[in-house]
PDB file of N, CA and C in Angstrom:
ATOM      1  N   MET A 169     -26.351 -12.745  17.205  1.00 52.00           N
ATOM      2  CA  MET A 169     -26.286 -11.919  16.015  1.00 52.00           C
ATOM      3  C   MET A 169     -27.611 -12.072  15.269  1.00 52.00           C
ATOM      4  N   THR A 170     -28.159 -10.980  14.839  1.00 58.00           N
ATOM      5  CA  THR A 170     -29.427 -11.037  14.111  1.00 58.00           C
ATOM      6  C   THR A 170     -29.199 -11.536  12.693  1.00 58.00           C
ATOM      7  N   ALA A 171     -30.284 -11.930  12.045  1.00 58.00           N
ATOM      8  CA  ALA A 171     -30.184 -12.436  10.675  1.00 58.00           C
ATOM      9  C   ALA A 171     -29.636 -11.369   9.726  1.00 58.00           C
ATOM     10  N   VAL A 172     -30.028 -10.108   9.945  1.00 50.00           N
ATOM     11  CA  VAL A 172     -29.551  -9.028   9.073  1.00 50.00           C
ATOM     12  C   VAL A 172     -28.050  -8.837   9.245  1.00 50.00           C
ATOM     13  N   LYS A 173     -27.576  -8.797  10.502  1.00 53.00           N
ATOM     14  CA  LYS A 173     -26.142  -8.636  10.741  1.00 53.00           C
ATOM     15  C   LYS A 173     -25.365  -9.820  10.163  1.00 53.00           C
ATOM     16  N   THR A 174     -25.897 -11.019  10.343  1.00 52.00           N
ATOM     17  CA  THR A 174     -25.232 -12.207   9.803  1.00 52.00           C
ATOM     18  C   THR A 174     -25.120 -12.109   8.290  1.00 52.00           C
ATOM     19  N   ALA A 175     -26.174 -11.696   7.628  1.00 52.00           N
ATOM     20  CA  ALA A 175     -26.154 -11.567   6.167  1.00 52.00           C
ATOM     21  C   ALA A 175     -25.142 -10.520   5.728  1.00 52.00           C
ATOM     22  N   LEU A 176     -25.038  -9.417   6.460  1.00 51.00           N
ATOM     23  CA  LEU A 176     -24.072  -8.374   6.113  1.00 51.00           C
ATOM     24  C   LEU A 176     -22.642  -8.873   6.277  1.00 51.00           C
ATOM     25  N   VAL A 177     -22.387  -9.617   7.344  1.00 52.00           N
ATOM     26  CA  VAL A 177     -21.048 -10.158   7.575  1.00 52.00           C
ATOM     27  C   VAL A 177     -20.685 -11.145   6.471  1.00 52.00           C
ATOM     28  N   ILE A 178     -21.592 -12.043   6.145  1.00 53.00           N
ATOM     29  CA  ILE A 178     -21.340 -13.031   5.103  1.00 53.00           C
ATOM     30  C   ILE A 178     -21.163 -12.330   3.755  1.00 53.00           C
ATOM     31  N   GLY A 179     -22.020 -11.399   3.439  1.00 54.00           N
ATOM     32  CA  GLY A 179     -21.920 -10.670   2.172  1.00 54.00           C
ATOM     33  C   GLY A 179     -20.622  -9.908   2.054  1.00 54.00           C
ATOM     34  N   GLY A 180     -20.197  -9.267   3.135  1.00 56.00           N
ATOM     35  CA  GLY A 180     -18.928  -8.540   3.121  1.00 56.00           C
ATOM     36  C   GLY A 180     -17.744  -9.472   2.943  1.00 56.00           C
ATOM     37  N   GLY A 181     -17.842 -10.665   3.491  1.00 65.00           N
ATOM     38  CA  GLY A 181     -16.765 -11.633   3.360  1.00 65.00           C
ATOM     39  C   GLY A 181     -16.665 -12.234   1.969  1.00 65.00           C
ATOM     40  N   ILE A 182     -17.714 -12.192   1.220  1.00 69.00           N
ATOM     41  CA  ILE A 182     -17.735 -12.770  -0.120  1.00 69.00           C
ATOM     42  C   ILE A 182     -17.226 -11.768  -1.162  1.00 69.00           C
ATOM     43  N   ALA A 183     -17.294 -10.499  -0.871  1.00 69.00           N
ATOM     44  CA  ALA A 183     -16.931  -9.474  -1.859  1.00 69.00           C
ATOM     45  C   ALA A 183     -15.494  -9.606  -2.347  1.00 69.00           C
ATOM     46  N   GLY A 184     -14.559  -9.872  -1.457  1.00 75.00           N
ATOM     47  CA  GLY A 184     -13.154  -9.987  -1.849  1.00 75.00           C
ATOM     48  C   GLY A 184     -12.904 -11.142  -2.796  1.00 75.00           C
ATOM     49  N   PRO A 185     -13.314 -12.364  -2.432  1.00 80.00           N
ATOM     50  CA  PRO A 185     -13.090 -13.491  -3.345  1.00 80.00           C
ATOM     51  C   PRO A 185     -13.781 -13.324  -4.689  1.00 80.00           C
ATOM     52  N   VAL A 186     -14.971 -12.762  -4.701  1.00 83.00           N
ATOM     53  CA  VAL A 186     -15.689 -12.570  -5.963  1.00 83.00           C
ATOM     54  C   VAL A 186     -14.936 -11.569  -6.837  1.00 83.00           C
ATOM     55  N   THR A 187     -14.410 -10.517  -6.227  1.00 84.00           N
ATOM     56  CA  THR A 187     -13.646  -9.527  -6.982  1.00 84.00           C
ATOM     57  C   THR A 187     -12.379 -10.156  -7.562  1.00 84.00           C
ATOM     58  N   ALA A 188     -11.694 -10.956  -6.763  1.00 86.00           N
ATOM     59  CA  ALA A 188     -10.474 -11.607  -7.250  1.00 86.00           C
ATOM     60  C   ALA A 188     -10.791 -12.543  -8.419  1.00 86.00           C
ATOM     61  N   LEU A 189     -11.862 -13.316  -8.302  1.00 89.00           N
ATOM     62  CA  LEU A 189     -12.245 -14.223  -9.389  1.00 89.00           C
ATOM     63  C   LEU A 189     -12.652 -13.438 -10.633  1.00 89.00           C
ATOM     64  N   ALA A 190     -13.381 -12.361 -10.455  1.00 90.00           N
ATOM     65  CA  ALA A 190     -13.809 -11.548 -11.598  1.00 90.00           C
ATOM     66  C   ALA A 190     -12.602 -10.977 -12.337  1.00 90.00           C
ATOM     67  N   ARG A 191     -11.593 -10.528 -11.600  1.00 90.00           N
ATOM     68  CA  ARG A 191     -10.374 -10.016 -12.245  1.00 90.00           C
ATOM     69  C   ARG A 191      -9.712 -11.098 -13.082  1.00 90.00           C
ATOM     70  N   CYS A 192      -9.630 -12.302 -12.537  1.00 91.00           N
ATOM     71  CA  CYS A 192      -8.980 -13.400 -13.261  1.00 91.00           C
ATOM     72  C   CYS A 192      -9.753 -13.742 -14.529  1.00 91.00           C
ATOM     73  N   LEU A 193     -11.074 -13.803 -14.425  1.00 92.00           N
ATOM     74  CA  LEU A 193     -11.890 -14.116 -15.600  1.00 92.00           C
ATOM     75  C   LEU A 193     -11.816 -12.998 -16.643  1.00 92.00           C
ATOM     76  N   ARG A 194     -11.681 -11.770 -16.167  1.00 92.00           N
ATOM     77  CA  ARG A 194     -11.573 -10.625 -17.068  1.00 92.00           C
ATOM     78  C   ARG A 194     -10.253 -10.635 -17.834  1.00 92.00           C
ATOM     79  N   ASP A 195      -9.162 -10.971 -17.149  1.00 93.00           N
ATOM     80  CA  ASP A 195      -7.835 -10.753 -17.714  1.00 93.00           C
ATOM     81  C   ASP A 195      -7.199 -11.963 -18.386  1.00 93.00           C
ATOM     82  N   LEU A 196      -7.683 -13.148 -18.104  1.00 92.00           N
ATOM     83  CA  LEU A 196      -7.045 -14.337 -18.668  1.00 92.00           C
ATOM     84  C   LEU A 196      -7.922 -14.962 -19.748  1.00 92.00           C
ATOM     85  N   PRO A 197      -7.311 -15.550 -20.757  1.00 93.00           N
ATOM     86  CA  PRO A 197      -8.057 -15.983 -21.939  1.00 93.00           C
ATOM     87  C   PRO A 197      -8.923 -17.229 -21.750  1.00 93.00           C
ATOM     88  N   ASP A 198      -8.591 -18.097 -20.784  1.00 93.00           N
ATOM     89  CA  ASP A 198      -9.401 -19.309 -20.639  1.00 93.00           C
ATOM     90  C   ASP A 198      -9.829 -19.494 -19.181  1.00 93.00           C
ATOM     91  N   VAL A 199     -10.932 -20.180 -19.010  1.00 93.00           N
ATOM     92  CA  VAL A 199     -11.526 -20.348 -17.682  1.00 93.00           C
ATOM     93  C   VAL A 199     -10.608 -21.155 -16.763  1.00 93.00           C
ATOM     94  N   ALA A 200     -10.015 -22.234 -17.274  1.00 93.00           N
ATOM     95  CA  ALA A 200      -9.128 -23.048 -16.438  1.00 93.00           C
ATOM     96  C   ALA A 200      -7.950 -22.216 -15.923  1.00 93.00           C
ATOM     97  N   GLY A 201      -7.367 -21.412 -16.787  1.00 92.00           N
ATOM     98  CA  GLY A 201      -6.266 -20.539 -16.380  1.00 92.00           C
ATOM     99  C   GLY A 201      -6.716 -19.495 -15.371  1.00 92.00           C
ATOM    100  N   ALA A 202      -7.924 -18.991 -15.554  1.00 92.00           N
ATOM    101  CA  ALA A 202      -8.463 -17.987 -14.628  1.00 92.00           C
ATOM    102  C   ALA A 202      -8.641 -18.584 -13.233  1.00 92.00           C
ATOM    103  N   PHE A 203      -9.172 -19.810 -13.156  1.00 91.00           N
ATOM    104  CA  PHE A 203      -9.357 -20.439 -11.846  1.00 91.00           C
ATOM    105  C   PHE A 203      -8.020 -20.795 -11.203  1.00 91.00           C
ATOM    106  N   ALA A 204      -7.038 -21.194 -11.999  1.00 92.00           N
ATOM    107  CA  ALA A 204      -5.709 -21.481 -11.453  1.00 92.00           C
ATOM    108  C   ALA A 204      -5.082 -20.207 -10.902  1.00 92.00           C
ATOM    109  N   ALA A 205      -5.220 -19.107 -11.625  1.00 92.00           N
ATOM    110  CA  ALA A 205      -4.692 -17.825 -11.154  1.00 92.00           C
ATOM    111  C   ALA A 205      -5.421 -17.381  -9.884  1.00 92.00           C
ATOM    112  N   TYR A 206      -6.728 -17.577  -9.856  1.00 90.00           N
ATOM    113  CA  TYR A 206      -7.533 -17.231  -8.678  1.00 90.00           C
ATOM    114  C   TYR A 206      -7.016 -17.984  -7.454  1.00 90.00           C
ATOM    115  N   GLU A 207      -6.757 -19.260  -7.628  1.00 91.00           N
ATOM    116  CA  GLU A 207      -6.227 -20.042  -6.507  1.00 91.00           C
ATOM    117  C   GLU A 207      -4.879 -19.482  -6.053  1.00 91.00           C
ATOM    118  N   GLY A 208      -4.037 -19.127  -7.013  1.00 89.00           N
ATOM    119  CA  GLY A 208      -2.738 -18.560  -6.666  1.00 89.00           C
ATOM    120  C   GLY A 208      -2.843 -17.245  -5.912  1.00 89.00           C
ATOM    121  N   LEU A 209      -3.820 -16.442  -6.289  1.00 87.00           N
ATOM    122  CA  LEU A 209      -4.008 -15.155  -5.618  1.00 87.00           C
ATOM    123  C   LEU A 209      -4.582 -15.311  -4.215  1.00 87.00           C
ATOM    124  N   ARG A 210      -5.400 -16.322  -4.002  1.00 87.00           N
ATOM    125  CA  ARG A 210      -6.143 -16.445  -2.751  1.00 87.00           C
ATOM    126  C   ARG A 210      -5.546 -17.409  -1.726  1.00 87.00           C
ATOM    127  N   ARG A 211      -4.791 -18.397  -2.163  1.00 88.00           N
ATOM    128  CA  ARG A 211      -4.389 -19.501  -1.286  1.00 88.00           C
ATOM    129  C   ARG A 211      -3.710 -19.047   0.008  1.00 88.00           C
ATOM    130  N   GLU A 212      -2.713 -18.195  -0.064  1.00 85.00           N
ATOM    131  CA  GLU A 212      -1.968 -17.801   1.137  1.00 85.00           C
ATOM    132  C   GLU A 212      -2.895 -17.173   2.181  1.00 85.00           C
ATOM    133  N   ARG A 213      -3.741 -16.260   1.748  1.00 83.00           N
ATOM    134  CA  ARG A 213      -4.644 -15.592   2.685  1.00 83.00           C
ATOM    135  C   ARG A 213      -5.658 -16.565   3.263  1.00 83.00           C
ATOM    136  N   VAL A 214      -6.213 -17.425   2.434  1.00 85.00           N
ATOM    137  CA  VAL A 214      -7.206 -18.401   2.907  1.00 85.00           C
ATOM    138  C   VAL A 214      -6.581 -19.356   3.915  1.00 85.00           C
ATOM    139  N   GLU A 215      -5.354 -19.782   3.665  1.00 88.00           N
ATOM    140  CA  GLU A 215      -4.684 -20.675   4.614  1.00 88.00           C
ATOM    141  C   GLU A 215      -4.455 -19.996   5.954  1.00 88.00           C
ATOM    142  N   LYS A 216      -4.115 -18.710   5.952  1.00 86.00           N
ATOM    143  CA  LYS A 216      -3.940 -17.968   7.207  1.00 86.00           C
ATOM    144  C   LYS A 216      -5.259 -17.876   7.975  1.00 86.00           C
ATOM    145  N   VAL A 217      -6.333 -17.573   7.271  1.00 83.00           N
ATOM    146  CA  VAL A 217      -7.650 -17.470   7.917  1.00 83.00           C
ATOM    147  C   VAL A 217      -8.060 -18.822   8.489  1.00 83.00           C
ATOM    148  N   ALA A 218      -7.853 -19.889   7.735  1.00 86.00           N
ATOM    149  CA  ALA A 218      -8.223 -21.230   8.204  1.00 86.00           C
ATOM    150  C   ALA A 218      -7.392 -21.633   9.422  1.00 86.00           C
ATOM    151  N   TRP A 219      -6.104 -21.293   9.408  1.00 86.00           N
ATOM    152  CA  TRP A 219      -5.243 -21.623  10.544  1.00 86.00           C
ATOM    153  C   TRP A 219      -5.727 -20.911  11.806  1.00 86.00           C
ATOM    154  N   ARG A 220      -6.030 -19.624  11.672  1.00 83.00           N
ATOM    155  CA  ARG A 220      -6.492 -18.869  12.843  1.00 83.00           C
ATOM    156  C   ARG A 220      -7.835 -19.394  13.341  1.00 83.00           C
ATOM    157  N   ALA A 221      -8.736 -19.735  12.430  1.00 82.00           N
ATOM    158  CA  ALA A 221     -10.042 -20.273  12.833  1.00 82.00           C
ATOM    159  C   ALA A 221      -9.866 -21.594  13.564  1.00 82.00           C
ATOM    160  N   SER A 222      -8.981 -22.443  13.075  1.00 82.00           N
ATOM    161  CA  SER A 222      -8.722 -23.723  13.726  1.00 82.00           C
ATOM    162  C   SER A 222      -8.162 -23.510  15.128  1.00 82.00           C
ATOM    163  N   LYS A 223      -7.230 -22.573  15.246  1.00 80.00           N
ATOM    164  CA  LYS A 223      -6.637 -22.263  16.548  1.00 80.00           C
ATOM    165  C   LYS A 223      -7.712 -21.757  17.521  1.00 80.00           C
ATOM    166  N   THR A 224      -8.573 -20.886  17.024  1.00 77.00           N
ATOM    167  CA  THR A 224      -9.644 -20.346  17.858  1.00 77.00           C
ATOM    168  C   THR A 224     -10.633 -21.433  18.264  1.00 77.00           C
ATOM    169  N   ASN A 225     -11.006 -22.278  17.322  1.00 73.00           N
ATOM    170  CA  ASN A 225     -11.987 -23.331  17.599  1.00 73.00           C
ATOM    171  C   ASN A 225     -11.465 -24.384  18.556  1.00 73.00           C
ATOM    172  N   ASN A 226     -10.162 -24.543  18.638  1.00 69.00           N
ATOM    173  CA  ASN A 226      -9.586 -25.543  19.521  1.00 69.00           C
ATOM    174  C   ASN A 226      -9.267 -24.995  20.908  1.00 69.00           C
ATOM    175  N   SER A 227      -9.579 -23.745  21.151  1.00 70.00           N
ATOM    176  CA  SER A 227      -9.328 -23.146  22.461  1.00 70.00           C
ATOM    177  C   SER A 227     -10.322 -23.678  23.484  1.00 70.00           C
ATOM    178  N   LYS A 228      -9.877 -23.716  24.723  1.00 64.00           N
ATOM    179  CA  LYS A 228     -10.767 -24.156  25.800  1.00 64.00           C
ATOM    180  C   LYS A 228     -11.658 -22.998  26.233  1.00 64.00           C
ATOM    181  N   ALA A 229     -12.737 -23.324  26.912  1.00 69.00           N
ATOM    182  CA  ALA A 229     -13.655 -22.303  27.435  1.00 69.00           C
ATOM    183  C   ALA A 229     -12.929 -21.435  28.469  1.00 69.00           C
ATOM    184  N   LEU A 230     -13.281 -20.165  28.516  1.00 74.00           N
ATOM    185  CA  LEU A 230     -12.647 -19.227  29.433  1.00 74.00           C
ATOM    186  C   LEU A 230     -13.136 -19.434  30.862  1.00 74.00           C
ATOM    187  N   GLY A 231     -12.221 -19.360  31.817  1.00 80.00           N
ATOM    188  CA  GLY A 231     -12.572 -19.447  33.232  1.00 80.00           C
ATOM    189  C   GLY A 231     -12.906 -18.078  33.789  1.00 80.00           C
ATOM    190  N   PRO A 232     -13.315 -18.017  35.058  1.00 85.00           N
ATOM    191  CA  PRO A 232     -13.733 -16.743  35.660  1.00 85.00           C
ATOM    192  C   PRO A 232     -12.610 -15.704  35.740  1.00 85.00           C
ATOM    193  N   VAL A 233     -11.383 -16.132  35.990  1.00 83.00           N
ATOM    194  CA  VAL A 233     -10.260 -15.182  36.059  1.00 83.00           C
ATOM    195  C   VAL A 233     -10.003 -14.591  34.672  1.00 83.00           C
ATOM    196  N   THR A 234     -10.004 -15.425  33.667  1.00 80.00           N
ATOM    197  CA  THR A 234      -9.780 -14.948  32.302  1.00 80.00           C
ATOM    198  C   THR A 234     -10.886 -13.994  31.889  1.00 80.00           C
ATOM    199  N   ILE A 235     -12.118 -14.327  32.220  1.00 82.00           N
ATOM    200  CA  ILE A 235     -13.245 -13.452  31.884  1.00 82.00           C
ATOM    201  C   ILE A 235     -13.078 -12.091  32.563  1.00 82.00           C
ATOM    202  N   ALA A 236     -12.632 -12.101  33.817  1.00 86.00           N
ATOM    203  CA  ALA A 236     -12.439 -10.844  34.546  1.00 86.00           C
ATOM    204  C   ALA A 236     -11.315 -10.007  33.931  1.00 86.00           C
ATOM    205  N   MET A 237     -10.294 -10.663  33.376  1.00 84.00           N
ATOM    206  CA  MET A 237      -9.146  -9.946  32.817  1.00 84.00           C
ATOM    207  C   MET A 237      -9.339  -9.574  31.348  1.00 84.00           C
ATOM    208  N   MET A 238     -10.379 -10.063  30.722  1.00 82.00           N
ATOM    209  CA  MET A 238     -10.578  -9.856  29.292  1.00 82.00           C
ATOM    210  C   MET A 238     -10.615  -8.380  28.875  1.00 82.00           C
ATOM    211  N   PRO A 239     -11.292  -7.481  29.612  1.00 84.00           N
ATOM    212  CA  PRO A 239     -11.275  -6.066  29.187  1.00 84.00           C
ATOM    213  C   PRO A 239      -9.863  -5.498  29.090  1.00 84.00           C
ATOM    214  N   LEU A 240      -8.996  -5.822  30.047  1.00 84.00           N
ATOM    215  CA  LEU A 240      -7.611  -5.351  30.004  1.00 84.00           C
ATOM    216  C   LEU A 240      -6.874  -5.974  28.818  1.00 84.00           C
ATOM    217  N   ALA A 241      -7.069  -7.254  28.600  1.00 80.00           N
ATOM    218  CA  ALA A 241      -6.404  -7.942  27.495  1.00 80.00           C
ATOM    219  C   ALA A 241      -6.828  -7.345  26.152  1.00 80.00           C
ATOM    220  N   MET A 242      -8.094  -7.014  26.008  1.00 78.00           N
ATOM    221  CA  MET A 242      -8.579  -6.458  24.741  1.00 78.00           C
ATOM    222  C   MET A 242      -8.013  -5.066  24.483  1.00 78.00           C
ATOM    223  N   ARG A 243      -7.684  -4.336  25.522  1.00 79.00           N
ATOM    224  CA  ARG A 243      -7.095  -3.002  25.342  1.00 79.00           C
ATOM    225  C   ARG A 243      -5.599  -3.074  25.078  1.00 79.00           C
ATOM    226  N   THR A 244      -4.974  -4.213  25.358  1.00 79.00           N
ATOM    227  CA  THR A 244      -3.520  -4.305  25.203  1.00 79.00           C
ATOM    228  C   THR A 244      -3.152  -5.324  24.122  1.00 79.00           C
ATOM    229  N   PHE A 245      -2.814  -6.535  24.511  1.00 76.00           N
ATOM    230  CA  PHE A 245      -2.257  -7.485  23.552  1.00 76.00           C
ATOM    231  C   PHE A 245      -3.284  -8.208  22.695  1.00 76.00           C
ATOM    232  N   LEU A 246      -4.561  -8.207  23.051  1.00 74.00           N
ATOM    233  CA  LEU A 246      -5.590  -8.825  22.217  1.00 74.00           C
ATOM    234  C   LEU A 246      -6.386  -7.788  21.430  1.00 74.00           C
ATOM    235  N   ASN A 247      -5.818  -6.637  21.277  1.00 76.00           N
ATOM    236  CA  ASN A 247      -6.474  -5.559  20.541  1.00 76.00           C
ATOM    237  C   ASN A 247      -6.870  -6.054  19.145  1.00 76.00           C
ATOM    238  N   PRO A 248      -8.153  -5.970  18.780  1.00 74.00           N
ATOM    239  CA  PRO A 248      -8.583  -6.466  17.468  1.00 74.00           C
ATOM    240  C   PRO A 248      -7.826  -5.853  16.294  1.00 74.00           C
ATOM    241  N   GLU A 249      -7.434  -4.599  16.407  1.00 77.00           N
ATOM    242  CA  GLU A 249      -6.674  -3.980  15.315  1.00 77.00           C
ATOM    243  C   GLU A 249      -5.326  -4.669  15.148  1.00 77.00           C
ATOM    244  N   LYS A 250      -4.691  -5.039  16.249  1.00 76.00           N
ATOM    245  CA  LYS A 250      -3.388  -5.709  16.169  1.00 76.00           C
ATOM    246  C   LYS A 250      -3.525  -7.147  15.678  1.00 76.00           C
ATOM    247  N   THR A 251      -4.540  -7.851  16.124  1.00 75.00           N
ATOM    248  CA  THR A 251      -4.654  -9.266  15.782  1.00 75.00           C
ATOM    249  C   THR A 251      -5.331  -9.516  14.443  1.00 75.00           C
ATOM    250  N   LEU A 252      -6.279  -8.679  14.048  1.00 76.00           N
ATOM    251  CA  LEU A 252      -7.043  -8.909  12.815  1.00 76.00           C
ATOM    252  C   LEU A 252      -6.933  -7.778  11.804  1.00 76.00           C
ATOM    253  N   GLY A 253      -6.260  -6.711  12.156  1.00 78.00           N
ATOM    254  CA  GLY A 253      -6.242  -5.516  11.319  1.00 78.00           C
ATOM    255  C   GLY A 253      -5.813  -5.743   9.889  1.00 78.00           C
ATOM    256  N   ALA A 254      -4.677  -6.414   9.700  1.00 77.00           N
ATOM    257  CA  ALA A 254      -4.170  -6.610   8.340  1.00 77.00           C
ATOM    258  C   ALA A 254      -5.149  -7.420   7.490  1.00 77.00           C
ATOM    259  N   GLU A 255      -5.744  -8.429   8.098  1.00 76.00           N
ATOM    260  CA  GLU A 255      -6.710  -9.260   7.365  1.00 76.00           C
ATOM    261  C   GLU A 255      -7.972  -8.468   7.010  1.00 76.00           C
ATOM    262  N   GLN A 256      -8.436  -7.650   7.910  1.00 74.00           N
ATOM    263  CA  GLN A 256      -9.658  -6.906   7.679  1.00 74.00           C
ATOM    264  C   GLN A 256      -9.463  -5.716   6.739  1.00 74.00           C
ATOM    265  N   ARG A 257      -8.242  -5.198   6.659  1.00 77.00           N
ATOM    266  CA  ARG A 257      -7.961  -4.077   5.751  1.00 77.00           C
ATOM    267  C   ARG A 257      -7.531  -4.542   4.364  1.00 77.00           C
ATOM    268  N   TYR A 258      -7.469  -5.839   4.133  1.00 77.00           N
ATOM    269  CA  TYR A 258      -7.019  -6.392   2.859  1.00 77.00           C
ATOM    270  C   TYR A 258      -7.847  -5.817   1.714  1.00 77.00           C
ATOM    271  N   ARG A 259      -7.183  -5.334   0.690  1.00 79.00           N
ATOM    272  CA  ARG A 259      -7.867  -4.755  -0.461  1.00 79.00           C
ATOM    273  C   ARG A 259      -7.358  -5.405  -1.740  1.00 79.00           C
ATOM    274  N   ILE A 260      -8.228  -5.540  -2.707  1.00 79.00           N
ATOM    275  CA  ILE A 260      -7.882  -6.092  -4.003  1.00 79.00           C
ATOM    276  C   ILE A 260      -7.837  -4.941  -4.997  1.00 79.00           C
ATOM    277  N   ASP A 261      -6.738  -4.833  -5.717  1.00 84.00           N
ATOM    278  CA  ASP A 261      -6.583  -3.784  -6.717  1.00 84.00           C
ATOM    279  C   ASP A 261      -7.269  -4.227  -8.012  1.00 84.00           C
ATOM    280  N   TRP A 262      -8.466  -3.734  -8.233  1.00 82.00           N
ATOM    281  CA  TRP A 262      -9.255  -4.124  -9.404  1.00 82.00           C
ATOM    282  C   TRP A 262      -8.550  -3.747 -10.703  1.00 82.00           C
ATOM    283  N   GLN A 263      -7.807  -2.659 -10.692  1.00 88.00           N
ATOM    284  CA  GLN A 263      -7.155  -2.173 -11.907  1.00 88.00           C
ATOM    285  C   GLN A 263      -5.942  -3.011 -12.301  1.00 88.00           C
ATOM    286  N   ALA A 264      -5.334  -3.716 -11.361  1.00 88.00           N
ATOM    287  CA  ALA A 264      -4.132  -4.492 -11.665  1.00 88.00           C
ATOM    288  C   ALA A 264      -4.498  -5.722 -12.488  1.00 88.00           C
ATOM    289  N   PRO A 265      -3.852  -5.907 -13.630  1.00 89.00           N
ATOM    290  CA  PRO A 265      -4.155  -7.082 -14.447  1.00 89.00           C
ATOM    291  C   PRO A 265      -3.610  -8.353 -13.813  1.00 89.00           C
ATOM    292  N   VAL A 266      -4.292  -9.451 -14.041  1.00 87.00           N
ATOM    293  CA  VAL A 266      -3.844 -10.755 -13.563  1.00 87.00           C
ATOM    294  C   VAL A 266      -3.055 -11.408 -14.686  1.00 87.00           C
ATOM    295  N   THR A 267      -1.953 -12.022 -14.325  1.00 84.00           N
ATOM    296  CA  THR A 267      -1.131 -12.709 -15.321  1.00 84.00           C
ATOM    297  C   THR A 267      -1.098 -14.200 -15.025  1.00 84.00           C
ATOM    298  N   ALA A 268      -0.561 -14.958 -15.943  1.00 79.00           N
ATOM    299  CA  ALA A 268      -0.454 -16.403 -15.754  1.00 79.00           C
ATOM    300  C   ALA A 268       0.476 -16.749 -14.600  1.00 79.00           C
ATOM    301  N   ASP A 269       1.303 -15.817 -14.137  1.00 79.00           N
ATOM    302  CA  ASP A 269       2.192 -16.078 -13.004  1.00 79.00           C
ATOM    303  C   ASP A 269       1.411 -16.500 -11.766  1.00 79.00           C
ATOM    304  N   ALA A 270       0.227 -15.961 -11.575  1.00 68.00           N
ATOM    305  CA  ALA A 270      -0.584 -16.318 -10.415  1.00 68.00           C
ATOM    306  C   ALA A 270      -0.958 -17.788 -10.468  1.00 68.00           C
ATOM    307  N   SER A 271      -1.258 -18.322 -11.643  1.00 59.00           N
ATOM    308  CA  SER A 271      -1.616 -19.732 -11.754  1.00 59.00           C
ATOM    309  C   SER A 271      -0.394 -20.613 -11.535  1.00 59.00           C
ATOM    310  N   ARG A 272       0.782 -20.173 -11.983  1.00 62.00           N
ATOM    311  CA  ARG A 272       2.002 -20.946 -11.734  1.00 62.00           C
ATOM    312  C   ARG A 272       2.311 -20.992 -10.251  1.00 62.00           C
ATOM    313  N   ALA A 273       2.060 -19.887  -9.541  1.00 58.00           N
ATOM    314  CA  ALA A 273       2.301 -19.857  -8.108  1.00 58.00           C
ATOM    315  C   ALA A 273       1.400 -20.867  -7.396  1.00 58.00           C
ATOM    316  N   ALA A 274       0.165 -21.017  -7.859  1.00 53.00           N
ATOM    317  CA  ALA A 274      -0.751 -21.990  -7.258  1.00 53.00           C
ATOM    318  C   ALA A 274      -0.244 -23.396  -7.504  1.00 53.00           C
ATOM    319  N   GLY A 275       0.294 -23.665  -8.680  1.00 53.00           N
ATOM    320  CA  GLY A 275       0.792 -24.999  -9.004  1.00 53.00           C
ATOM    321  C   GLY A 275       2.014 -25.374  -8.188  1.00 53.00           C
ATOM    322  N   ASN A 276       2.823 -24.400  -7.807  1.00 51.00           N
ATOM    323  CA  ASN A 276       4.037 -24.682  -7.035  1.00 51.00           C
ATOM    324  C   ASN A 276       3.755 -25.005  -5.586  1.00 51.00           C
ATOM    325  N   ARG A 277       2.575 -24.697  -5.097  1.00 47.00           N
ATOM    326  CA  ARG A 277       2.248 -24.920  -3.680  1.00 47.00           C
ATOM    327  C   ARG A 277       1.675 -26.298  -3.432  1.00 47.00           C
ATOM    328  N   SER A 278       1.296 -27.012  -4.450  1.00 42.00           N
ATOM    329  CA  SER A 278       0.652 -28.312  -4.270  1.00 42.00           C
ATOM    330  C   SER A 278       1.590 -29.314  -3.647  1.00 42.00           C
TER     331      SER A 278
END
């Protein structure tokens, strides 16, 4: 991956969390409450991403048979839209106000 592509991928990945944090800071009266709400809004999704990354990182290297079958697998059960679609289409509603309920949800998960 080139440096430009890497920067675009990283930048695109940062946009969602920054938007979520900005909403919390905009809508809640104190910084501590805003960060608690931010954690509540983000935790479930971040845990899913971390779990999948861990699973991927712990996989063994592909053998020659698997490499040969990969094109078929990608068209069927490993289709990127099926495996990553929901995560990649995730959108944050900027107009929706953040309430203190998000911070309480973060506190209940500890």
